[in-house]
Amino acid sequence: MSGGTRGGVPILRLGDVLVTGLLNELDDKGALAFTEELTERIVADGARGIVIDISRLEIIDSFVARTLMELTTTSRLLGSRVIVAGMRPAVAITLVELGLRLSGVETTLNAEQGLRALGWEQRLGPSALPPSAERGAS
């Protein structure tokens, strides 16, 4: 697992998946730096999927919504699938009330579901071993 944080928002790599998040404190300049760093990391790391956890985001405005849509479109053009995870009910209601649509943005209830949707799953215990290693141990 490796990570980076040039723009102030950590971006972690789990195999060929990048995991990151958005915070309330992210201003316009920070959002642009985050977008630039994430797109650079998609190419540099050969990421096929990205999970953007927004569970700490308590409010959303049109700029953040547009940033998420642009990130999704840019990522798709670079060959990556983006999943926005952890949207709070109040954020979803605000998006609807403001008439903001996250067109083309996939969502999951939490980051773990987002990772699973991308085919990434952490295995613990004996099932973490390949089947051949489990057979050889008996």
PDB file of C-alpha atoms in Angstrom:
ATOM      1  CA  MET A   1       0.000   0.000   0.000  1.00  0.00           C
ATOM      2  CA  SER A   2       1.381   3.407  -0.872  1.00  0.00           C
ATOM      3  CA  GLY A   3       0.035   6.914  -0.635  1.00  0.00           C
ATOM      4  CA  GLY A   4       0.609  10.528  -1.494  1.00  0.00           C
ATOM      5  CA  THR A   5      -0.694  13.892  -0.429  1.00  0.00           C
ATOM      6  CA  ARG A   6       0.646  16.797  -2.399  1.00  0.00           C
ATOM      7  CA  GLY A   7      -2.690  18.662  -2.410  1.00  0.00           C
ATOM      8  CA  GLY A   8      -3.515  18.003   1.233  1.00  0.00           C
ATOM      9  CA  VAL A   9      -5.902  15.076   0.601  1.00  0.00           C
ATOM     10  CA  PRO A  10      -4.341  11.618   1.024  1.00  0.00           C
ATOM     11  CA  ILE A  11      -4.539   9.246  -1.937  1.00  0.00           C
ATOM     12  CA  LEU A  12      -3.805   5.620  -1.053  1.00  0.00           C
ATOM     13  CA  ARG A  13      -3.082   2.815  -3.504  1.00  0.00           C
ATOM     14  CA  LEU A  14      -4.425  -0.674  -2.846  1.00  0.00           C
ATOM     15  CA  GLY A  15      -3.214  -2.761  -5.756  1.00  0.00           C
ATOM     16  CA  ASP A  16      -4.721  -1.155  -8.856  1.00  0.00           C
ATOM     17  CA  VAL A  17      -7.325   0.831  -6.888  1.00  0.00           C
ATOM     18  CA  LEU A  18      -6.866   4.337  -5.477  1.00  0.00           C
ATOM     19  CA  VAL A  19      -8.745   5.319  -2.308  1.00  0.00           C
ATOM     20  CA  THR A  20      -9.199   8.937  -1.294  1.00  0.00           C
ATOM     21  CA  GLY A  21     -11.729  11.240   0.289  1.00  0.00           C
ATOM     22  CA  LEU A  22     -13.158  14.736   0.333  1.00  0.00           C
ATOM     23  CA  LEU A  23     -13.396  16.910   3.427  1.00  0.00           C
ATOM     24  CA  ASN A  24     -15.501  19.964   4.245  1.00  0.00           C
ATOM     25  CA  GLU A  25     -12.354  22.096   4.446  1.00  0.00           C
ATOM     26  CA  LEU A  26     -11.562  21.582   0.751  1.00  0.00           C
ATOM     27  CA  ASP A  27     -11.699  25.008  -0.909  1.00  0.00           C
ATOM     28  CA  ASP A  28     -11.719  25.736  -4.657  1.00  0.00           C
ATOM     29  CA  LYS A  29      -7.915  25.869  -4.897  1.00  0.00           C
ATOM     30  CA  GLY A  30      -7.574  22.646  -2.891  1.00  0.00           C
ATOM     31  CA  ALA A  31     -10.193  20.915  -5.040  1.00  0.00           C
ATOM     32  CA  LEU A  32      -8.330  21.830  -8.220  1.00  0.00           C
ATOM     33  CA  ALA A  33      -5.011  20.603  -6.748  1.00  0.00           C
ATOM     34  CA  PHE A  34      -6.734  17.378  -5.635  1.00  0.00           C
ATOM     35  CA  THR A  35      -8.190  16.825  -9.114  1.00  0.00           C
ATOM     36  CA  GLU A  36      -4.793  17.349 -10.731  1.00  0.00           C
ATOM     37  CA  GLU A  37      -3.005  15.021  -8.324  1.00  0.00           C
ATOM     38  CA  LEU A  38      -5.638  12.296  -8.621  1.00  0.00           C
ATOM     39  CA  THR A  39      -5.550  12.311 -12.419  1.00  0.00           C
ATOM     40  CA  GLU A  40      -1.738  12.179 -12.357  1.00  0.00           C
ATOM     41  CA  ARG A  41      -1.871   9.243  -9.946  1.00  0.00           C
ATOM     42  CA  ILE A  42      -4.367   7.369 -12.159  1.00  0.00           C
ATOM     43  CA  VAL A  43      -1.806   7.386 -14.960  1.00  0.00           C
ATOM     44  CA  ALA A  44       1.303   6.888 -12.800  1.00  0.00           C
ATOM     45  CA  ASP A  45      -0.199   3.986 -10.805  1.00  0.00           C
ATOM     46  CA  GLY A  46      -2.179   2.425 -13.665  1.00  0.00           C
ATOM     47  CA  ALA A  47      -5.312   2.610 -11.506  1.00  0.00           C
ATOM     48  CA  ARG A  48      -8.329   0.816 -12.901  1.00  0.00           C
ATOM     49  CA  GLY A  49     -10.598   2.039 -10.116  1.00  0.00           C
ATOM     50  CA  ILE A  50     -10.985   4.893  -7.645  1.00  0.00           C
ATOM     51  CA  VAL A  51     -13.059   5.119  -4.481  1.00  0.00           C
ATOM     52  CA  ILE A  52     -13.736   8.661  -3.300  1.00  0.00           C
ATOM     53  CA  ASP A  53     -15.064   8.546   0.260  1.00  0.00           C
ATOM     54  CA  ILE A  54     -17.255  11.564   1.018  1.00  0.00           C
ATOM     55  CA  SER A  55     -18.583  10.313   4.375  1.00  0.00           C
ATOM     56  CA  ARG A  56     -16.921  13.251   6.176  1.00  0.00           C
ATOM     57  CA  LEU A  57     -18.554  15.744   3.826  1.00  0.00           C
ATOM     58  CA  GLU A  58     -21.425  17.301   5.779  1.00  0.00           C
ATOM     59  CA  ILE A  59     -22.558  19.729   3.078  1.00  0.00           C
ATOM     60  CA  ILE A  60     -22.162  19.890  -0.664  1.00  0.00           C
ATOM     61  CA  ASP A  61     -22.341  22.790  -3.063  1.00  0.00           C
ATOM     62  CA  SER A  62     -22.478  23.057  -6.823  1.00  0.00           C
ATOM     63  CA  PHE A  63     -18.674  23.407  -7.070  1.00  0.00           C
ATOM     64  CA  VAL A  64     -17.997  20.146  -5.199  1.00  0.00           C
ATOM     65  CA  ALA A  65     -20.731  18.376  -7.201  1.00  0.00           C
ATOM     66  CA  ARG A  66     -19.197  19.626 -10.455  1.00  0.00           C
ATOM     67  CA  THR A  67     -15.723  18.564  -9.261  1.00  0.00           C
ATOM     68  CA  LEU A  68     -16.990  15.026  -8.608  1.00  0.00           C
ATOM     69  CA  MET A  69     -18.622  14.850 -12.057  1.00  0.00           C
ATOM     70  CA  GLU A  70     -15.489  16.172 -13.779  1.00  0.00           C
ATOM     71  CA  LEU A  71     -13.281  13.735 -11.863  1.00  0.00           C
ATOM     72  CA  THR A  72     -15.520  10.874 -12.925  1.00  0.00           C
ATOM     73  CA  THR A  73     -15.460  11.908 -16.590  1.00  0.00           C
ATOM     74  CA  THR A  74     -11.698  12.523 -16.605  1.00  0.00           C
ATOM     75  CA  SER A  75     -11.037   9.225 -14.836  1.00  0.00           C
ATOM     76  CA  ARG A  76     -13.183   7.311 -17.320  1.00  0.00           C
ATOM     77  CA  LEU A  77     -11.247   8.877 -20.191  1.00  0.00           C
ATOM     78  CA  LEU A  78      -8.066   7.614 -18.499  1.00  0.00           C
ATOM     79  CA  GLY A  79      -9.512   4.102 -18.177  1.00  0.00           C
ATOM     80  CA  SER A  80     -10.565   4.162 -14.509  1.00  0.00           C
ATOM     81  CA  ARG A  81     -13.923   3.575 -12.891  1.00  0.00           C
ATOM     82  CA  VAL A  82     -14.885   5.975 -10.077  1.00  0.00           C
ATOM     83  CA  ILE A  83     -17.153   5.176  -7.159  1.00  0.00           C
ATOM     84  CA  VAL A  84     -18.264   7.877  -4.723  1.00  0.00           C
ATOM     85  CA  ALA A  85     -18.819   6.246  -1.339  1.00  0.00           C
ATOM     86  CA  GLY A  86     -20.400   7.256   1.942  1.00  0.00           C
ATOM     87  CA  MET A  87     -22.787  10.012   0.920  1.00  0.00           C
ATOM     88  CA  ARG A  88     -24.721  11.224   3.954  1.00  0.00           C
ATOM     89  CA  PRO A  89     -28.513  11.469   3.660  1.00  0.00           C
ATOM     90  CA  ALA A  90     -28.375  15.252   4.187  1.00  0.00           C
ATOM     91  CA  VAL A  91     -25.915  15.587   1.287  1.00  0.00           C
ATOM     92  CA  ALA A  92     -28.149  13.489  -0.989  1.00  0.00           C
ATOM     93  CA  ILE A  93     -31.209  15.558  -0.007  1.00  0.00           C
ATOM     94  CA  THR A  94     -29.313  18.795  -0.655  1.00  0.00           C
ATOM     95  CA  LEU A  95     -28.263  17.590  -4.123  1.00  0.00           C
ATOM     96  CA  VAL A  96     -31.894  16.803  -4.963  1.00  0.00           C
ATOM     97  CA  GLU A  97     -33.205  20.086  -3.525  1.00  0.00           C
ATOM     98  CA  LEU A  98     -30.629  22.096  -5.493  1.00  0.00           C
ATOM     99  CA  GLY A  99     -31.409  20.151  -8.661  1.00  0.00           C
ATOM    100  CA  LEU A 100     -27.787  18.998  -8.896  1.00  0.00           C
ATOM    101  CA  ARG A 101     -27.282  15.692 -10.653  1.00  0.00           C
ATOM    102  CA  LEU A 102     -24.142  13.651 -10.382  1.00  0.00           C
ATOM    103  CA  SER A 103     -24.553  12.327 -13.908  1.00  0.00           C
ATOM    104  CA  GLY A 104     -22.531   9.194 -14.521  1.00  0.00           C
ATOM    105  CA  VAL A 105     -21.286   9.004 -10.921  1.00  0.00           C
ATOM    106  CA  GLU A 106     -21.571   5.567  -9.294  1.00  0.00           C
ATOM    107  CA  THR A 107     -22.276   5.568  -5.560  1.00  0.00           C
ATOM    108  CA  THR A 108     -22.115   3.068  -2.710  1.00  0.00           C
ATOM    109  CA  LEU A 109     -23.122   3.385   0.929  1.00  0.00           C
ATOM    110  CA  ASN A 110     -19.523   3.107   2.193  1.00  0.00           C
ATOM    111  CA  ALA A 111     -15.926   2.721   1.025  1.00  0.00           C
ATOM    112  CA  GLU A 112     -15.874  -1.021   1.703  1.00  0.00           C
ATOM    113  CA  GLN A 113     -18.809  -1.529  -0.684  1.00  0.00           C
ATOM    114  CA  GLY A 114     -17.037   0.697  -3.212  1.00  0.00           C
ATOM    115  CA  LEU A 115     -13.916  -1.436  -3.042  1.00  0.00           C
ATOM    116  CA  ARG A 116     -15.992  -4.609  -3.416  1.00  0.00           C
ATOM    117  CA  ALA A 117     -17.769  -3.127  -6.454  1.00  0.00           C
ATOM    118  CA  LEU A 118     -14.325  -2.654  -8.015  1.00  0.00           C
ATOM    119  CA  GLY A 119     -13.476  -6.286  -7.294  1.00  0.00           C
ATOM    120  CA  TRP A 120     -11.078  -5.547  -4.439  1.00  0.00           C
ATOM    121  CA  GLU A 121     -11.564  -7.540  -1.273  1.00  0.00           C
ATOM    122  CA  GLN A 122      -9.367  -7.934   1.765  1.00  0.00           C
ATOM    123  CA  ARG A 123      -9.187 -11.471   3.023  1.00  0.00           C
ATOM    124  CA  LEU A 124      -8.337 -12.287   6.594  1.00  0.00           C
ATOM    125  CA  GLY A 125      -7.332 -15.559   8.188  1.00  0.00           C
ATOM    126  CA  PRO A 126      -6.802 -18.852   6.325  1.00  0.00           C
ATOM    127  CA  SER A 127      -8.891 -17.701   3.338  1.00  0.00           C
ATOM    128  CA  ALA A 128      -6.143 -15.117   2.644  1.00  0.00           C
ATOM    129  CA  LEU A 129      -3.962 -17.948   1.376  1.00  0.00           C
ATOM    130  CA  PRO A 130      -4.277 -19.152  -2.195  1.00  0.00           C
ATOM    131  CA  PRO A 131      -6.272 -22.425  -2.419  1.00  0.00           C
ATOM    132  CA  SER A 132      -3.113 -24.402  -3.258  1.00  0.00           C
ATOM    133  CA  ALA A 133      -1.359 -23.125  -0.097  1.00  0.00           C
ATOM    134  CA  GLU A 134      -4.348 -24.106   2.046  1.00  0.00           C
ATOM    135  CA  ARG A 135      -4.288 -27.663   0.642  1.00  0.00           C
ATOM    136  CA  GLY A 136      -0.560 -27.945   1.168  1.00  0.00           C
ATOM    137  CA  ALA A 137      -0.877 -27.038   4.828  1.00  0.00           C
ATOM    138  CA  SER A 138      -3.028 -30.048   5.721  1.00  0.00           C
TER     139      SER A 138
END
